[in-house]
Tab-separated table of C-alpha atoms in Angstrom:
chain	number	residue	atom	x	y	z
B	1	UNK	CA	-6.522	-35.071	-14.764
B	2	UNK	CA	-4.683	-34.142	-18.084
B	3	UNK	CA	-1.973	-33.206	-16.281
B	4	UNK	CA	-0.803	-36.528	-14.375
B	5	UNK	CA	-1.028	-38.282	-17.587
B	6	UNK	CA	1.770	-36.093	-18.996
B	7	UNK	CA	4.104	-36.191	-16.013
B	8	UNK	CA	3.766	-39.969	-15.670
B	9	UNK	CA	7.723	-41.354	-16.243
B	10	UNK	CA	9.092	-38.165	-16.378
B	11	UNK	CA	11.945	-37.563	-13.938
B	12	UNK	CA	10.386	-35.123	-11.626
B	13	UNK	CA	7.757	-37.960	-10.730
B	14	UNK	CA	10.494	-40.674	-10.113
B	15	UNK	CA	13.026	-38.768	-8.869
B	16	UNK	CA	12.553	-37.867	-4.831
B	17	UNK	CA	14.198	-34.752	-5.105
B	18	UNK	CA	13.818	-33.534	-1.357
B	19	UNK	CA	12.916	-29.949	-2.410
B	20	UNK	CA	9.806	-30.907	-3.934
B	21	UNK	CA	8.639	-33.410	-1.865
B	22	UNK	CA	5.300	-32.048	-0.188
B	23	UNK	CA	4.117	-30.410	-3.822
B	24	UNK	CA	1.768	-31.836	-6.370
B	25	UNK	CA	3.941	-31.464	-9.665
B	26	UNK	CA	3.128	-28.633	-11.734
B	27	UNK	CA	5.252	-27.951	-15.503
B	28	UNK	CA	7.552	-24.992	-15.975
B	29	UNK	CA	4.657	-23.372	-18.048
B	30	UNK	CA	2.180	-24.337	-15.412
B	31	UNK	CA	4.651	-22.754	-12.533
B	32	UNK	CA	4.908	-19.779	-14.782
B	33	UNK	CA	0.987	-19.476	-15.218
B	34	UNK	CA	0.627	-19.481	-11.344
B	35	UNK	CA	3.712	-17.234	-10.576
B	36	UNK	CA	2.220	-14.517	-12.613
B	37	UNK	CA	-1.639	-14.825	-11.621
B	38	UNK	CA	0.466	-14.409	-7.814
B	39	UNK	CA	2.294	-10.844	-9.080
B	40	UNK	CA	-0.680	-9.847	-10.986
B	41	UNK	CA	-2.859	-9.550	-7.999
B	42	UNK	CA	-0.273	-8.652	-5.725
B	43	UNK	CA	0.544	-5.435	-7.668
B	44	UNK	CA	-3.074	-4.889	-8.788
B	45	UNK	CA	-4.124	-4.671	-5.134
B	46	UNK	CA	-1.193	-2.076	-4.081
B	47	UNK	CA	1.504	-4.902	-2.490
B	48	UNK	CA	5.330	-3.117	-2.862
B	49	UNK	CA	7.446	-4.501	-5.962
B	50	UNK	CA	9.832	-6.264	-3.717
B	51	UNK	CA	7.078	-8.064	-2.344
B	52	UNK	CA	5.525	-8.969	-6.053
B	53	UNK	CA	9.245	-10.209	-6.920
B	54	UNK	CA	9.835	-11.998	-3.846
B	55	UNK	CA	6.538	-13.899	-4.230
B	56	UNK	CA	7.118	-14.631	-7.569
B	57	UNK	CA	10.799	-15.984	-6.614
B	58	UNK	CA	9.756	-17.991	-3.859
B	59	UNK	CA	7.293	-19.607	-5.915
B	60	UNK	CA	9.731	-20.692	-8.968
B	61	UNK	CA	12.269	-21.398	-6.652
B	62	UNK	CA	9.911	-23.655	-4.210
B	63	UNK	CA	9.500	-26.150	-7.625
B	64	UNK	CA	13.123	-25.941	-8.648
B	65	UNK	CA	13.168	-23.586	-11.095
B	66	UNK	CA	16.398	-21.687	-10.719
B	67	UNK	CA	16.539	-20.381	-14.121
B	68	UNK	CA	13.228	-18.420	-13.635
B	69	UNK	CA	13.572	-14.484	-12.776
B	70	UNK	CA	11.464	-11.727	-12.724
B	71	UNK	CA	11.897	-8.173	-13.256
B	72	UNK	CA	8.718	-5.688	-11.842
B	73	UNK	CA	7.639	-2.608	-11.303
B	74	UNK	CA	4.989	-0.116	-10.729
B	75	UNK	CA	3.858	-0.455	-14.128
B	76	UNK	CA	4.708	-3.975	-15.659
B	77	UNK	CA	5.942	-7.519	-14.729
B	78	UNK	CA	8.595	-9.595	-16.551
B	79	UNK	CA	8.969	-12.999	-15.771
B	80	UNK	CA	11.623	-14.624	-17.916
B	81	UNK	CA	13.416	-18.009	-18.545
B	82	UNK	CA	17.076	-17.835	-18.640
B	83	UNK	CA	17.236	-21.244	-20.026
B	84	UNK	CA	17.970	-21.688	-24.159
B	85	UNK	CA	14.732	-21.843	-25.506
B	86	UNK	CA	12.913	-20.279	-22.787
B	87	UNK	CA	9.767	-18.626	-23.018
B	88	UNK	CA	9.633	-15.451	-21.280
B	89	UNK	CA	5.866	-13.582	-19.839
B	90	UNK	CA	5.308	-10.274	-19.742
B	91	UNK	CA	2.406	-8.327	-18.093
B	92	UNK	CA	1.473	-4.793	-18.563
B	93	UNK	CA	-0.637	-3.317	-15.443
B	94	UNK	CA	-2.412	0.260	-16.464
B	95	UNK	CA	-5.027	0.394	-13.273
B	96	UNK	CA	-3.910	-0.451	-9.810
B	97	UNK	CA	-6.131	-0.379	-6.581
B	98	UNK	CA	-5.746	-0.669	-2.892
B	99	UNK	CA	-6.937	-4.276	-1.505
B	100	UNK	CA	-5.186	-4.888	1.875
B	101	UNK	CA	-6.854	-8.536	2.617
B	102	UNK	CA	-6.242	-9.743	-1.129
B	103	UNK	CA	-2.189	-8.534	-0.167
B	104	UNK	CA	-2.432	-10.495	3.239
B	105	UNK	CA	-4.196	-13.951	1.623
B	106	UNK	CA	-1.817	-13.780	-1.143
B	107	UNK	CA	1.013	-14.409	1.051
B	108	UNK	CA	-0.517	-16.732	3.092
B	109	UNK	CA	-1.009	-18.902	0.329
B	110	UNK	CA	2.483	-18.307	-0.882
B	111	UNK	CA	3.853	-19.370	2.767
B	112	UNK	CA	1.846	-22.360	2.756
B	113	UNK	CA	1.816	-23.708	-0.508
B	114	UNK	CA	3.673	-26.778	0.561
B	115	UNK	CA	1.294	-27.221	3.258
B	116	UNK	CA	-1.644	-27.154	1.477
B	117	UNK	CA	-0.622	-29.425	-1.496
B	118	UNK	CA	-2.262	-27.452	-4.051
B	119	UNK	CA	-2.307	-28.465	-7.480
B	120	UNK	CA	-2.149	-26.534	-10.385
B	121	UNK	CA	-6.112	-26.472	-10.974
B	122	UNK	CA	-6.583	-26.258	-7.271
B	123	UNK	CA	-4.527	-23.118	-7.237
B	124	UNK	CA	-6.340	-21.905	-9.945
B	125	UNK	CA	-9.462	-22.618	-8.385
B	126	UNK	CA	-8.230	-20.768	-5.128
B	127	UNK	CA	-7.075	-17.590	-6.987
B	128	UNK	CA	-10.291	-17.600	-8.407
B	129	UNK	CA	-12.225	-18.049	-5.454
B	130	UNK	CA	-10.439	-15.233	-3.472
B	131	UNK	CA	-10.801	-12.870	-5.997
B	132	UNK	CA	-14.348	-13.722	-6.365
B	133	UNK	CA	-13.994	-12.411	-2.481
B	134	UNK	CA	-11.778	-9.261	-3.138
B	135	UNK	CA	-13.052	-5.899	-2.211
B	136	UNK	CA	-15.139	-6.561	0.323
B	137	UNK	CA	-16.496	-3.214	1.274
B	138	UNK	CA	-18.780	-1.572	-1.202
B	139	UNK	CA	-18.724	2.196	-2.267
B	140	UNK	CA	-21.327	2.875	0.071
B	141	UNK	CA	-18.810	1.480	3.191
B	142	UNK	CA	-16.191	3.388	1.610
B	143	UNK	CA	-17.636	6.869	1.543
B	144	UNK	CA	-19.079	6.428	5.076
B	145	UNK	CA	-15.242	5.851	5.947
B	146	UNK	CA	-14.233	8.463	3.991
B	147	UNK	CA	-16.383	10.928	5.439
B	148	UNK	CA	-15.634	9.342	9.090
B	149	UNK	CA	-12.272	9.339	8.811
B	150	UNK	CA	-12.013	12.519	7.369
B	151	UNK	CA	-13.986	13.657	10.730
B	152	UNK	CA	-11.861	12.316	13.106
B	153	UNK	CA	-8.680	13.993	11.011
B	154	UNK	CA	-10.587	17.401	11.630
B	155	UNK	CA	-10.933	16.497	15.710
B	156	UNK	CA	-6.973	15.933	15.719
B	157	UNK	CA	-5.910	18.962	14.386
B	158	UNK	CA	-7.074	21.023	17.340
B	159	UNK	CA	-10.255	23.326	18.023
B	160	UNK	CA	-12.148	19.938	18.570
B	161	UNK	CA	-16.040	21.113	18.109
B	162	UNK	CA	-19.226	19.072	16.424
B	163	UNK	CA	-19.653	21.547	14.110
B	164	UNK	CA	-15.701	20.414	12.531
B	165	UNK	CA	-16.477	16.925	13.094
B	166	UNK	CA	-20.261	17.330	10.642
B	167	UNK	CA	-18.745	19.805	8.307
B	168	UNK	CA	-15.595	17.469	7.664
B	169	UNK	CA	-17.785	13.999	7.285
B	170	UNK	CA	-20.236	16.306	4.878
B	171	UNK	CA	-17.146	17.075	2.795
B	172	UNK	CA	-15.157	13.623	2.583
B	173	UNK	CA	-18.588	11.909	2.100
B	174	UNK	CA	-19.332	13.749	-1.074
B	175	UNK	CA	-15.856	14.078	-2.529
B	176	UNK	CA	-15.735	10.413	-2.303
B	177	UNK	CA	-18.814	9.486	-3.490
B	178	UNK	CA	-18.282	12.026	-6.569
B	179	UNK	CA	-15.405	10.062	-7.110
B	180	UNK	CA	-17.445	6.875	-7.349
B	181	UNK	CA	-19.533	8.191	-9.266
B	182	UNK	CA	-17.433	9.102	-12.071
B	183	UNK	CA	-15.267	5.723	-11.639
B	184	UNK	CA	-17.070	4.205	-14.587
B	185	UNK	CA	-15.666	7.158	-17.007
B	186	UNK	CA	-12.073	5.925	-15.702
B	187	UNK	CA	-10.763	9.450	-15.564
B	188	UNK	CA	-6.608	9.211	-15.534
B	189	UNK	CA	-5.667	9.702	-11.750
B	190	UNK	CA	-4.183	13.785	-12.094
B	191	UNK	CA	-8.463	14.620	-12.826
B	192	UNK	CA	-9.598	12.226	-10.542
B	193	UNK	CA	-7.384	13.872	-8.177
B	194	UNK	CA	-7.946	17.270	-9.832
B	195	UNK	CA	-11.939	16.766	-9.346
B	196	UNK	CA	-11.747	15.522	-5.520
B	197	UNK	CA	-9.505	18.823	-4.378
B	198	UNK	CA	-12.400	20.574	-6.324
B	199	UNK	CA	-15.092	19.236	-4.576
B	200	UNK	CA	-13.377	19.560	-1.432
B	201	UNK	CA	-12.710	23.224	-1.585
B	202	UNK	CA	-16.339	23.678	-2.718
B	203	UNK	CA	-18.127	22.172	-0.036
B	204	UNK	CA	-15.890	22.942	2.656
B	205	UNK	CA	-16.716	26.915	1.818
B	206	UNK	CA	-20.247	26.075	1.470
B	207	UNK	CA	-19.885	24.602	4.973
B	208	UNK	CA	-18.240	27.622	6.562
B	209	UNK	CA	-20.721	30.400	4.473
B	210	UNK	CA	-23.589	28.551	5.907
B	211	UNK	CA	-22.280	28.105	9.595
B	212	UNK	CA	-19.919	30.791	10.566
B	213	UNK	CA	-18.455	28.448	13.555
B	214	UNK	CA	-16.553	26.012	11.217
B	215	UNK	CA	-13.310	26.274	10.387
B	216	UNK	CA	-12.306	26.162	7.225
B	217	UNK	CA	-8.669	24.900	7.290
B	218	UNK	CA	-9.622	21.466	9.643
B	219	UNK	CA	-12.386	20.566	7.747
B	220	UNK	CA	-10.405	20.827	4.176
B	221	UNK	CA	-7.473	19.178	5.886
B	222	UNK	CA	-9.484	16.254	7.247
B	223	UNK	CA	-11.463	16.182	3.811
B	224	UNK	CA	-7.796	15.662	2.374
B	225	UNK	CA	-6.531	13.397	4.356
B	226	UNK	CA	-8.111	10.024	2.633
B	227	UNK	CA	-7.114	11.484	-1.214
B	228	UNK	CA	-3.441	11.873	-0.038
B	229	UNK	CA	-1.314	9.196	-1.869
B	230	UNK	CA	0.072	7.832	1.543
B	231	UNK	CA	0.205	4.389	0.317
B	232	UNK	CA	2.159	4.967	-2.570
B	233	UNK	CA	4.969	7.169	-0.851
B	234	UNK	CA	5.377	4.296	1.995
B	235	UNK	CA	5.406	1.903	-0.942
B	236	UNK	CA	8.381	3.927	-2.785
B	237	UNK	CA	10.553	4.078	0.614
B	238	UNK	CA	10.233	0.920	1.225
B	239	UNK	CA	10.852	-0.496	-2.608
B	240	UNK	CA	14.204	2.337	-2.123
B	241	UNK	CA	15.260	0.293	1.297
B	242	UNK	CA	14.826	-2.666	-0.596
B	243	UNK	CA	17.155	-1.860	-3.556
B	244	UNK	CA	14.529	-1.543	-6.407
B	245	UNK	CA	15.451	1.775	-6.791
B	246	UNK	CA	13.418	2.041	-10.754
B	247	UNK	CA	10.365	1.196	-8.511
B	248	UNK	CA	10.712	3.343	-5.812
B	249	UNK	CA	11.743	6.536	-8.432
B	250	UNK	CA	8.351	5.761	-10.028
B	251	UNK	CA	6.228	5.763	-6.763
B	252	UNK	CA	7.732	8.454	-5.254
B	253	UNK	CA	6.947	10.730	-8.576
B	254	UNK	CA	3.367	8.523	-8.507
B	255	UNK	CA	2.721	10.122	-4.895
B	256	UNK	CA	4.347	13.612	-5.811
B	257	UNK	CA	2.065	13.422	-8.724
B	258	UNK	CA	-1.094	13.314	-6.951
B	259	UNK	CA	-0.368	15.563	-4.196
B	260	UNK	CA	0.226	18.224	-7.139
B	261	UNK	CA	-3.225	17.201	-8.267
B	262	UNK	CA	-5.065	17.978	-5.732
B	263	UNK	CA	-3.541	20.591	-4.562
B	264	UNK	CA	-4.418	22.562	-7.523
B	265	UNK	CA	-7.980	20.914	-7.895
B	266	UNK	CA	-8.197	22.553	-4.582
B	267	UNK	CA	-6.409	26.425	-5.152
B	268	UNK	CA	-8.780	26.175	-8.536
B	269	UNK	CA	-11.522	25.601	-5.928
B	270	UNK	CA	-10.397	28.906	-3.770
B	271	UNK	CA	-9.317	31.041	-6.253
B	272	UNK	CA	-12.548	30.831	-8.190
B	273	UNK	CA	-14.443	31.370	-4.504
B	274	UNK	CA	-12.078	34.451	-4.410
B	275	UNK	CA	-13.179	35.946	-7.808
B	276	UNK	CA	-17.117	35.298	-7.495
B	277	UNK	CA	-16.598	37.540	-4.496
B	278	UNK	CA	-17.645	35.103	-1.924
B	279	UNK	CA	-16.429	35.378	1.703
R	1	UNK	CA	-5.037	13.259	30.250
R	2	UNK	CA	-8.565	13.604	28.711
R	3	UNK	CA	-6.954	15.419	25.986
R	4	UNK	CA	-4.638	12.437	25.219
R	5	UNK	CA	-7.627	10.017	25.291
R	6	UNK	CA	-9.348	12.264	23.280
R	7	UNK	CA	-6.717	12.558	20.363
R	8	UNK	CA	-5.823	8.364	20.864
R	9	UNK	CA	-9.782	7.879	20.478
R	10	UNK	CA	-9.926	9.601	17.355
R	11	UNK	CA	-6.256	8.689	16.043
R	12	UNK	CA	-7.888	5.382	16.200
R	13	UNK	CA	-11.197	6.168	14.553
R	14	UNK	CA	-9.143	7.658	11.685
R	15	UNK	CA	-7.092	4.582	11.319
R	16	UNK	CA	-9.894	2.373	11.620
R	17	UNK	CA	-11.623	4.248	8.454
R	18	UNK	CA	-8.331	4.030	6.238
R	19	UNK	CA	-8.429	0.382	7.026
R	20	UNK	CA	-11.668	0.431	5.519
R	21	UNK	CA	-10.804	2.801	2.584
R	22	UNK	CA	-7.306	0.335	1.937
R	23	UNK	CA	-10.302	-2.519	2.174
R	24	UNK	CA	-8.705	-4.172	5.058
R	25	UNK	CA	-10.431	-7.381	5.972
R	26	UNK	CA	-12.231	-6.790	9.463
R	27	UNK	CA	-9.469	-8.575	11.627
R	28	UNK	CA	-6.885	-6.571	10.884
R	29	UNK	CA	-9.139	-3.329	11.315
R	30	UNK	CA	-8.421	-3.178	15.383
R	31	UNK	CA	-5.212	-3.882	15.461
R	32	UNK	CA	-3.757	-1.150	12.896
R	33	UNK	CA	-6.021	1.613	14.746
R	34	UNK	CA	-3.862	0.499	18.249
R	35	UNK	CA	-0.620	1.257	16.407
R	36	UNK	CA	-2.532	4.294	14.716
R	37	UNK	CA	-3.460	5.894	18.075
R	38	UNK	CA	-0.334	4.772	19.447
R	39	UNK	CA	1.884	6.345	17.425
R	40	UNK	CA	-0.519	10.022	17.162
R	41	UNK	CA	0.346	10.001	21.085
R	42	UNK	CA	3.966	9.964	20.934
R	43	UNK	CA	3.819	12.354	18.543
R	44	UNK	CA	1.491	14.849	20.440
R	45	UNK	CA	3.175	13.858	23.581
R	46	UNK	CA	6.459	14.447	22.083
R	47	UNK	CA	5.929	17.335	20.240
R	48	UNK	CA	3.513	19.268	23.122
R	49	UNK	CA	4.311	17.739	26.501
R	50	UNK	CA	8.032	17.825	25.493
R	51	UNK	CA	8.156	20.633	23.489
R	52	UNK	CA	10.545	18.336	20.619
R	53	UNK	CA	11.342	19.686	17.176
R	54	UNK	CA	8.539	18.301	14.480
R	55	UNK	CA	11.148	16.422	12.816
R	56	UNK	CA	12.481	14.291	15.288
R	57	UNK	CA	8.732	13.944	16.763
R	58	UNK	CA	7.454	12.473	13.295
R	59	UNK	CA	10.751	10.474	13.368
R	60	UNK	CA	10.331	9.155	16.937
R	61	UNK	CA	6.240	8.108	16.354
R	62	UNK	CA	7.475	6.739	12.709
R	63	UNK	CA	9.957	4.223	14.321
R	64	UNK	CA	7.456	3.147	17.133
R	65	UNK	CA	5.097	2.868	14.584
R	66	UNK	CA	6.764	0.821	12.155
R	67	UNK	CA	8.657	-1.458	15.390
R	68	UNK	CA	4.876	-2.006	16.557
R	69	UNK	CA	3.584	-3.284	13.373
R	70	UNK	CA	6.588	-5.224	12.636
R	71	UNK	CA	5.695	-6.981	15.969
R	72	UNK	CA	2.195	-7.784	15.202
R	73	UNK	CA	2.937	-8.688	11.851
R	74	UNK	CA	5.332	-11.661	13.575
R	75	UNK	CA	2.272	-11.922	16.208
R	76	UNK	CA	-0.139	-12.691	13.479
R	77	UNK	CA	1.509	-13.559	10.393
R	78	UNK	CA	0.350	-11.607	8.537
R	79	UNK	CA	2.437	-8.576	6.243
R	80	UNK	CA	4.311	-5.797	7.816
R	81	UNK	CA	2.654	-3.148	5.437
R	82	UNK	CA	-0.973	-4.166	6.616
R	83	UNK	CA	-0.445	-2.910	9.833
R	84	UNK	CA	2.158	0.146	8.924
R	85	UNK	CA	0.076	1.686	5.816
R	86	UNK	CA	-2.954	2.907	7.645
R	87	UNK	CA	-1.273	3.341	10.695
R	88	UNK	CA	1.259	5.963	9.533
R	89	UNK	CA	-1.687	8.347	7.432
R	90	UNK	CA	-2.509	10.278	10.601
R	91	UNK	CA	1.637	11.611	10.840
R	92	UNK	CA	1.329	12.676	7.073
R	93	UNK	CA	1.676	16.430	7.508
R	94	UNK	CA	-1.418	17.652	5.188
R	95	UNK	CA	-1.786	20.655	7.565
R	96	UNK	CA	0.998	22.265	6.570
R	97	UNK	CA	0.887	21.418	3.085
R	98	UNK	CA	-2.442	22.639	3.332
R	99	UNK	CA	-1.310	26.246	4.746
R	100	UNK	CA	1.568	26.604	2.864
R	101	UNK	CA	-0.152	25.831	-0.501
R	102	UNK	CA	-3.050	28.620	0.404
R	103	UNK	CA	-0.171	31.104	2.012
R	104	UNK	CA	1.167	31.296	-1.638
R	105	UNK	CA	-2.182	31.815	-3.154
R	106	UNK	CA	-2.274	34.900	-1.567
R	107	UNK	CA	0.878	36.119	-2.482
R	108	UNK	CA	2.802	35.562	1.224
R	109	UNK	CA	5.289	33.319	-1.383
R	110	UNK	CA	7.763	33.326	1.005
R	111	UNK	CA	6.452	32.585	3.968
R	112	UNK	CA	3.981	29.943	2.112
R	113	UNK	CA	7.419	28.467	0.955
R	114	UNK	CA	8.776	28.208	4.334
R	115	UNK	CA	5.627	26.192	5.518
R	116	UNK	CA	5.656	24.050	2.733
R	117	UNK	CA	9.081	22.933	3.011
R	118	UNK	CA	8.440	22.302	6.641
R	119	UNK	CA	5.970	20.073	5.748
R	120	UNK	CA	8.599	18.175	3.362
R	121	UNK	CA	11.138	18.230	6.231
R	122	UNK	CA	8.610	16.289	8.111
R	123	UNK	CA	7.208	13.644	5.286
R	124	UNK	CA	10.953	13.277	5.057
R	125	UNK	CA	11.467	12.698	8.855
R	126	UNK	CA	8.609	9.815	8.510
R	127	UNK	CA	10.863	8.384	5.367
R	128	UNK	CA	13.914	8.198	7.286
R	129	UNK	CA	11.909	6.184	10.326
R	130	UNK	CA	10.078	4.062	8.093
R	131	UNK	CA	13.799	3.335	5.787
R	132	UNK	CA	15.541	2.427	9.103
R	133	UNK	CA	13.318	0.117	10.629
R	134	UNK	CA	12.661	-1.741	7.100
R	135	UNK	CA	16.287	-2.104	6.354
R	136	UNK	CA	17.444	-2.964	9.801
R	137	UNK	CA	14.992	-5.632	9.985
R	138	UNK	CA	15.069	-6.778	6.426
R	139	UNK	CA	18.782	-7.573	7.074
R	140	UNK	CA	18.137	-9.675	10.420
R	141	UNK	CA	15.559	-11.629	8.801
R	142	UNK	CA	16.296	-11.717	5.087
R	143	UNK	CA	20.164	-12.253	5.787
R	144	UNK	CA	20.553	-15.730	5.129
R	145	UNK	CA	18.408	-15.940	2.193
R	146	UNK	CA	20.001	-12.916	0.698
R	147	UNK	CA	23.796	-14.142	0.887
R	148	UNK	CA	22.097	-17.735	-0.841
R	149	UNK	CA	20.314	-15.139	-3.800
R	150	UNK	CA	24.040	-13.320	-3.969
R	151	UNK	CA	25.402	-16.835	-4.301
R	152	UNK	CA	22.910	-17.271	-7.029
R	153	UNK	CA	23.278	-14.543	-8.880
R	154	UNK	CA	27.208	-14.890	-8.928
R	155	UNK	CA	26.635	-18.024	-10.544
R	156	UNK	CA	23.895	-18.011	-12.624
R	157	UNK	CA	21.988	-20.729	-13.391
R	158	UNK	CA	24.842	-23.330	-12.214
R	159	UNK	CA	22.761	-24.483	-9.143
R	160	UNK	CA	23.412	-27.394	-7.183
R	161	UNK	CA	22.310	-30.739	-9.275
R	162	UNK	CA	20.085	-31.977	-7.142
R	163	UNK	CA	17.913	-28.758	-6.696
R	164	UNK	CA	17.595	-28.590	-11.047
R	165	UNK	CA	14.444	-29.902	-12.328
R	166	UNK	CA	14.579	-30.671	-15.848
R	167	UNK	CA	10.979	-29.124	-17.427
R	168	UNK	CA	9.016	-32.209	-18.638
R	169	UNK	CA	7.401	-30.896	-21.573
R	170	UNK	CA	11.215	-29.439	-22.526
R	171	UNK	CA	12.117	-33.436	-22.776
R	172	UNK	CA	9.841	-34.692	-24.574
């Protein structure tokens, strides 16, 4: 390996500095390289800013190096060298998703590290392998649990009956898979949003017009339930309780955002039902 | 009773699917439904058996809620937020949102304003119960490595000599 050849008399290799003693050794750049792959993901797959720093930190400080520090949130991740002539790496993140397994194997791996005595290509190798692995249900899973969940949401909120539990799976199954299906125009999330409240309101009126026993506000409220940001506004108070308080601003607007969205995606949905004269 | 198991079965269900929609892997899937339908109970229970103001029902079933999965999360190693995101969705108060939002498109503005801050008053009752638990136990686990980071950052880069590792290629 390329690698062993350039570390060979150096004084991490002679040294047995007790810190580093169950790791293969990696560079500064090649620590860097793996810190940021970690915080990419995390934050890519929804993980809370303290948690991408705190990785990150862990990870640096695990090989020694102190002088590393990184500055995250929502939106980008810095990871900088205080030392003269450091190089510093930063990483702009435009599209985040929701991946709750890539979240829990990423910190597995960042708890074991030592254990496993990964090297820098075998970490790579690892990261690539897991994301090769990452979101393992496909749309079709997702809109079934969309439209399921959605259905049980309608059961809870009183006035239990089949017809509520049909109607709201018929609503949340189409909204979603609407939204799949125009994932590949990547609309910005306020018409994503915008177009699921839509659909919601639509079909949910169809619903009740065609079977006079539904009602309407349980099925839109279950059909609502999986486009609420509830991830993001759990994310913001815990990145407040944690002290990142730039992060948790930005989430909390993130999830007030969104609600807005939908909710008028949704009162555009009404009020036009309103002026076509429907009942 | 039947009522209860009803509203656990599908509190459950619901948190089962959000697993699903978060793309949980399947062995977490279970075990945030249990703390799903646990904490809908306590919050029906609360809020119908007992008759207890929404806030401090939302607050109550947030606390259990976030207690429980801090539990399982030292049960199974595995992150606290796994367990806690879908777990909390079925508290988040869309109903009222909901009603409020189509009282003012009809013009009732102030009663639709009324509702709709309700429905704030309660997302903020589940921030308050999520904020607690988090920062009580980030301090009883994190405190030790947080007074070391305080240390750190009091000192900058002057760390002890034997934790410094020189970068190779920066020798050379």
């Amino acid at each position: 390996m390329p690698e062993e050849k350039a570390l060979n008399g150096t004084k991490q290799n002679t040294e047995p500095a007790s810190p580093l003693s169950g790791l293969a050794p990696m560079t500064k750049n090649q620590v860097m390289d793996i810190a940021m792959d970690l915080g990419k993901i995390l934050l890519k797959s929804g993980a809370e800013t303290s948690r991408v720093e705190d990785t990150m930190m862990r990870f640096c400080r695990s090989y020694g190096y102190y002088d590393l520090n990184v500055f995250c949130t929502p939106t980008v991740i810095i990871l900088g060298d205080e030392s003269p002539r450091g190089k510093s790496r930063v990483f702009r993140v435009r599209w985040r998703a929701t991946d709750l397994g890539l979240i829990m194997d990423i910190n597995e791996l960042s708890y074991n590290f030592r254990r496993w005595k990964l090297d820098y290509a075998g970490a790579k190798r690892w990261l690539q392998g897991r994301l090769a692995l990452s979101h393992p249900y496909g749309n079709t899973a997702v809109c079934l649990a969309s439209g399921f969940g959605s259905a049980c949401f309608a059961m809870l909120l009183g006035s239990a009956s089949i017809y509520n539990f049909v109607a709201a799976f018929l609503t949340g199954f189409i909204a979603m898979a609407l939204l799949k299906m125009v994932n590949s125009f990547h609309p910005t999330p306020f018409w994503e949003n915008f177009l699921a409240g839509l659909s919601i309101g639509i079909v949910a009126q169809t619903c009740c017009l065609l079977y006079p026993y539904c009602t309407l506000e349980n099925i839109t409220v279950g059909a609502l339930m999986p486009f609420l940001p509830g991830l993001a506004f759990t994310n913001g108070v815990r990145d407040y309780m944690a002290g990142d308080l730039l992060s948790g601003n930005s989430r909390i607007a993130e999830a007030g955002l969104f609600a807005l969205s939908i909710a008028i995606g949704l009162a555009f949905a009404l009020k036009v039902w309103d002026w076509g004269g429907l009942p | 009773m039947m009522h209860y198991l009803m509203a656990f079965a599908f509190a459950f269900f619901a948190t089962v699917a959000f697993g699903v929609l978060f793309q949980g892997p399947k062995r977490i899937l279970w075990r945030s439904g249990l703390i799903g339908g646990l904490g809908w109970i306590i919050f029906i229970g609360l809020k119908e058996g007992f008759s207890v103001h929404s806030f401090s029902a939302n607050f109550l079933a947030t606390v259990v809620i976030a207690l429980a999965s801090e539990l399982f999360a030292r049960i199974w190693k595995e992150p606290t937020t796994v367990f806690e995101v879908p777990a909390i969705i079925p508290l988040v108060p869309g109903l009222g949102m909901y009603k409020g939002m189509n009282y003012i498109l009809q013009d009732y503005v102030s009663y639709g304003s009324e509702v709709l801050l309700g429905a704030a008053v309660d997302s903020c009752a589940i921030a308050l119960g999520i904020m607690m638990v988090s920062g009580v136990l980030r301090a009883l686990k994190t405190g030790n490595d947080m007074a070391r980071q305080r240390q750190q950052d009091l000192l900058g880069t002057a760390v002890p000599p034997d934790l410094y590792v020189t970068d190779p290629e920066e020798e050379k």
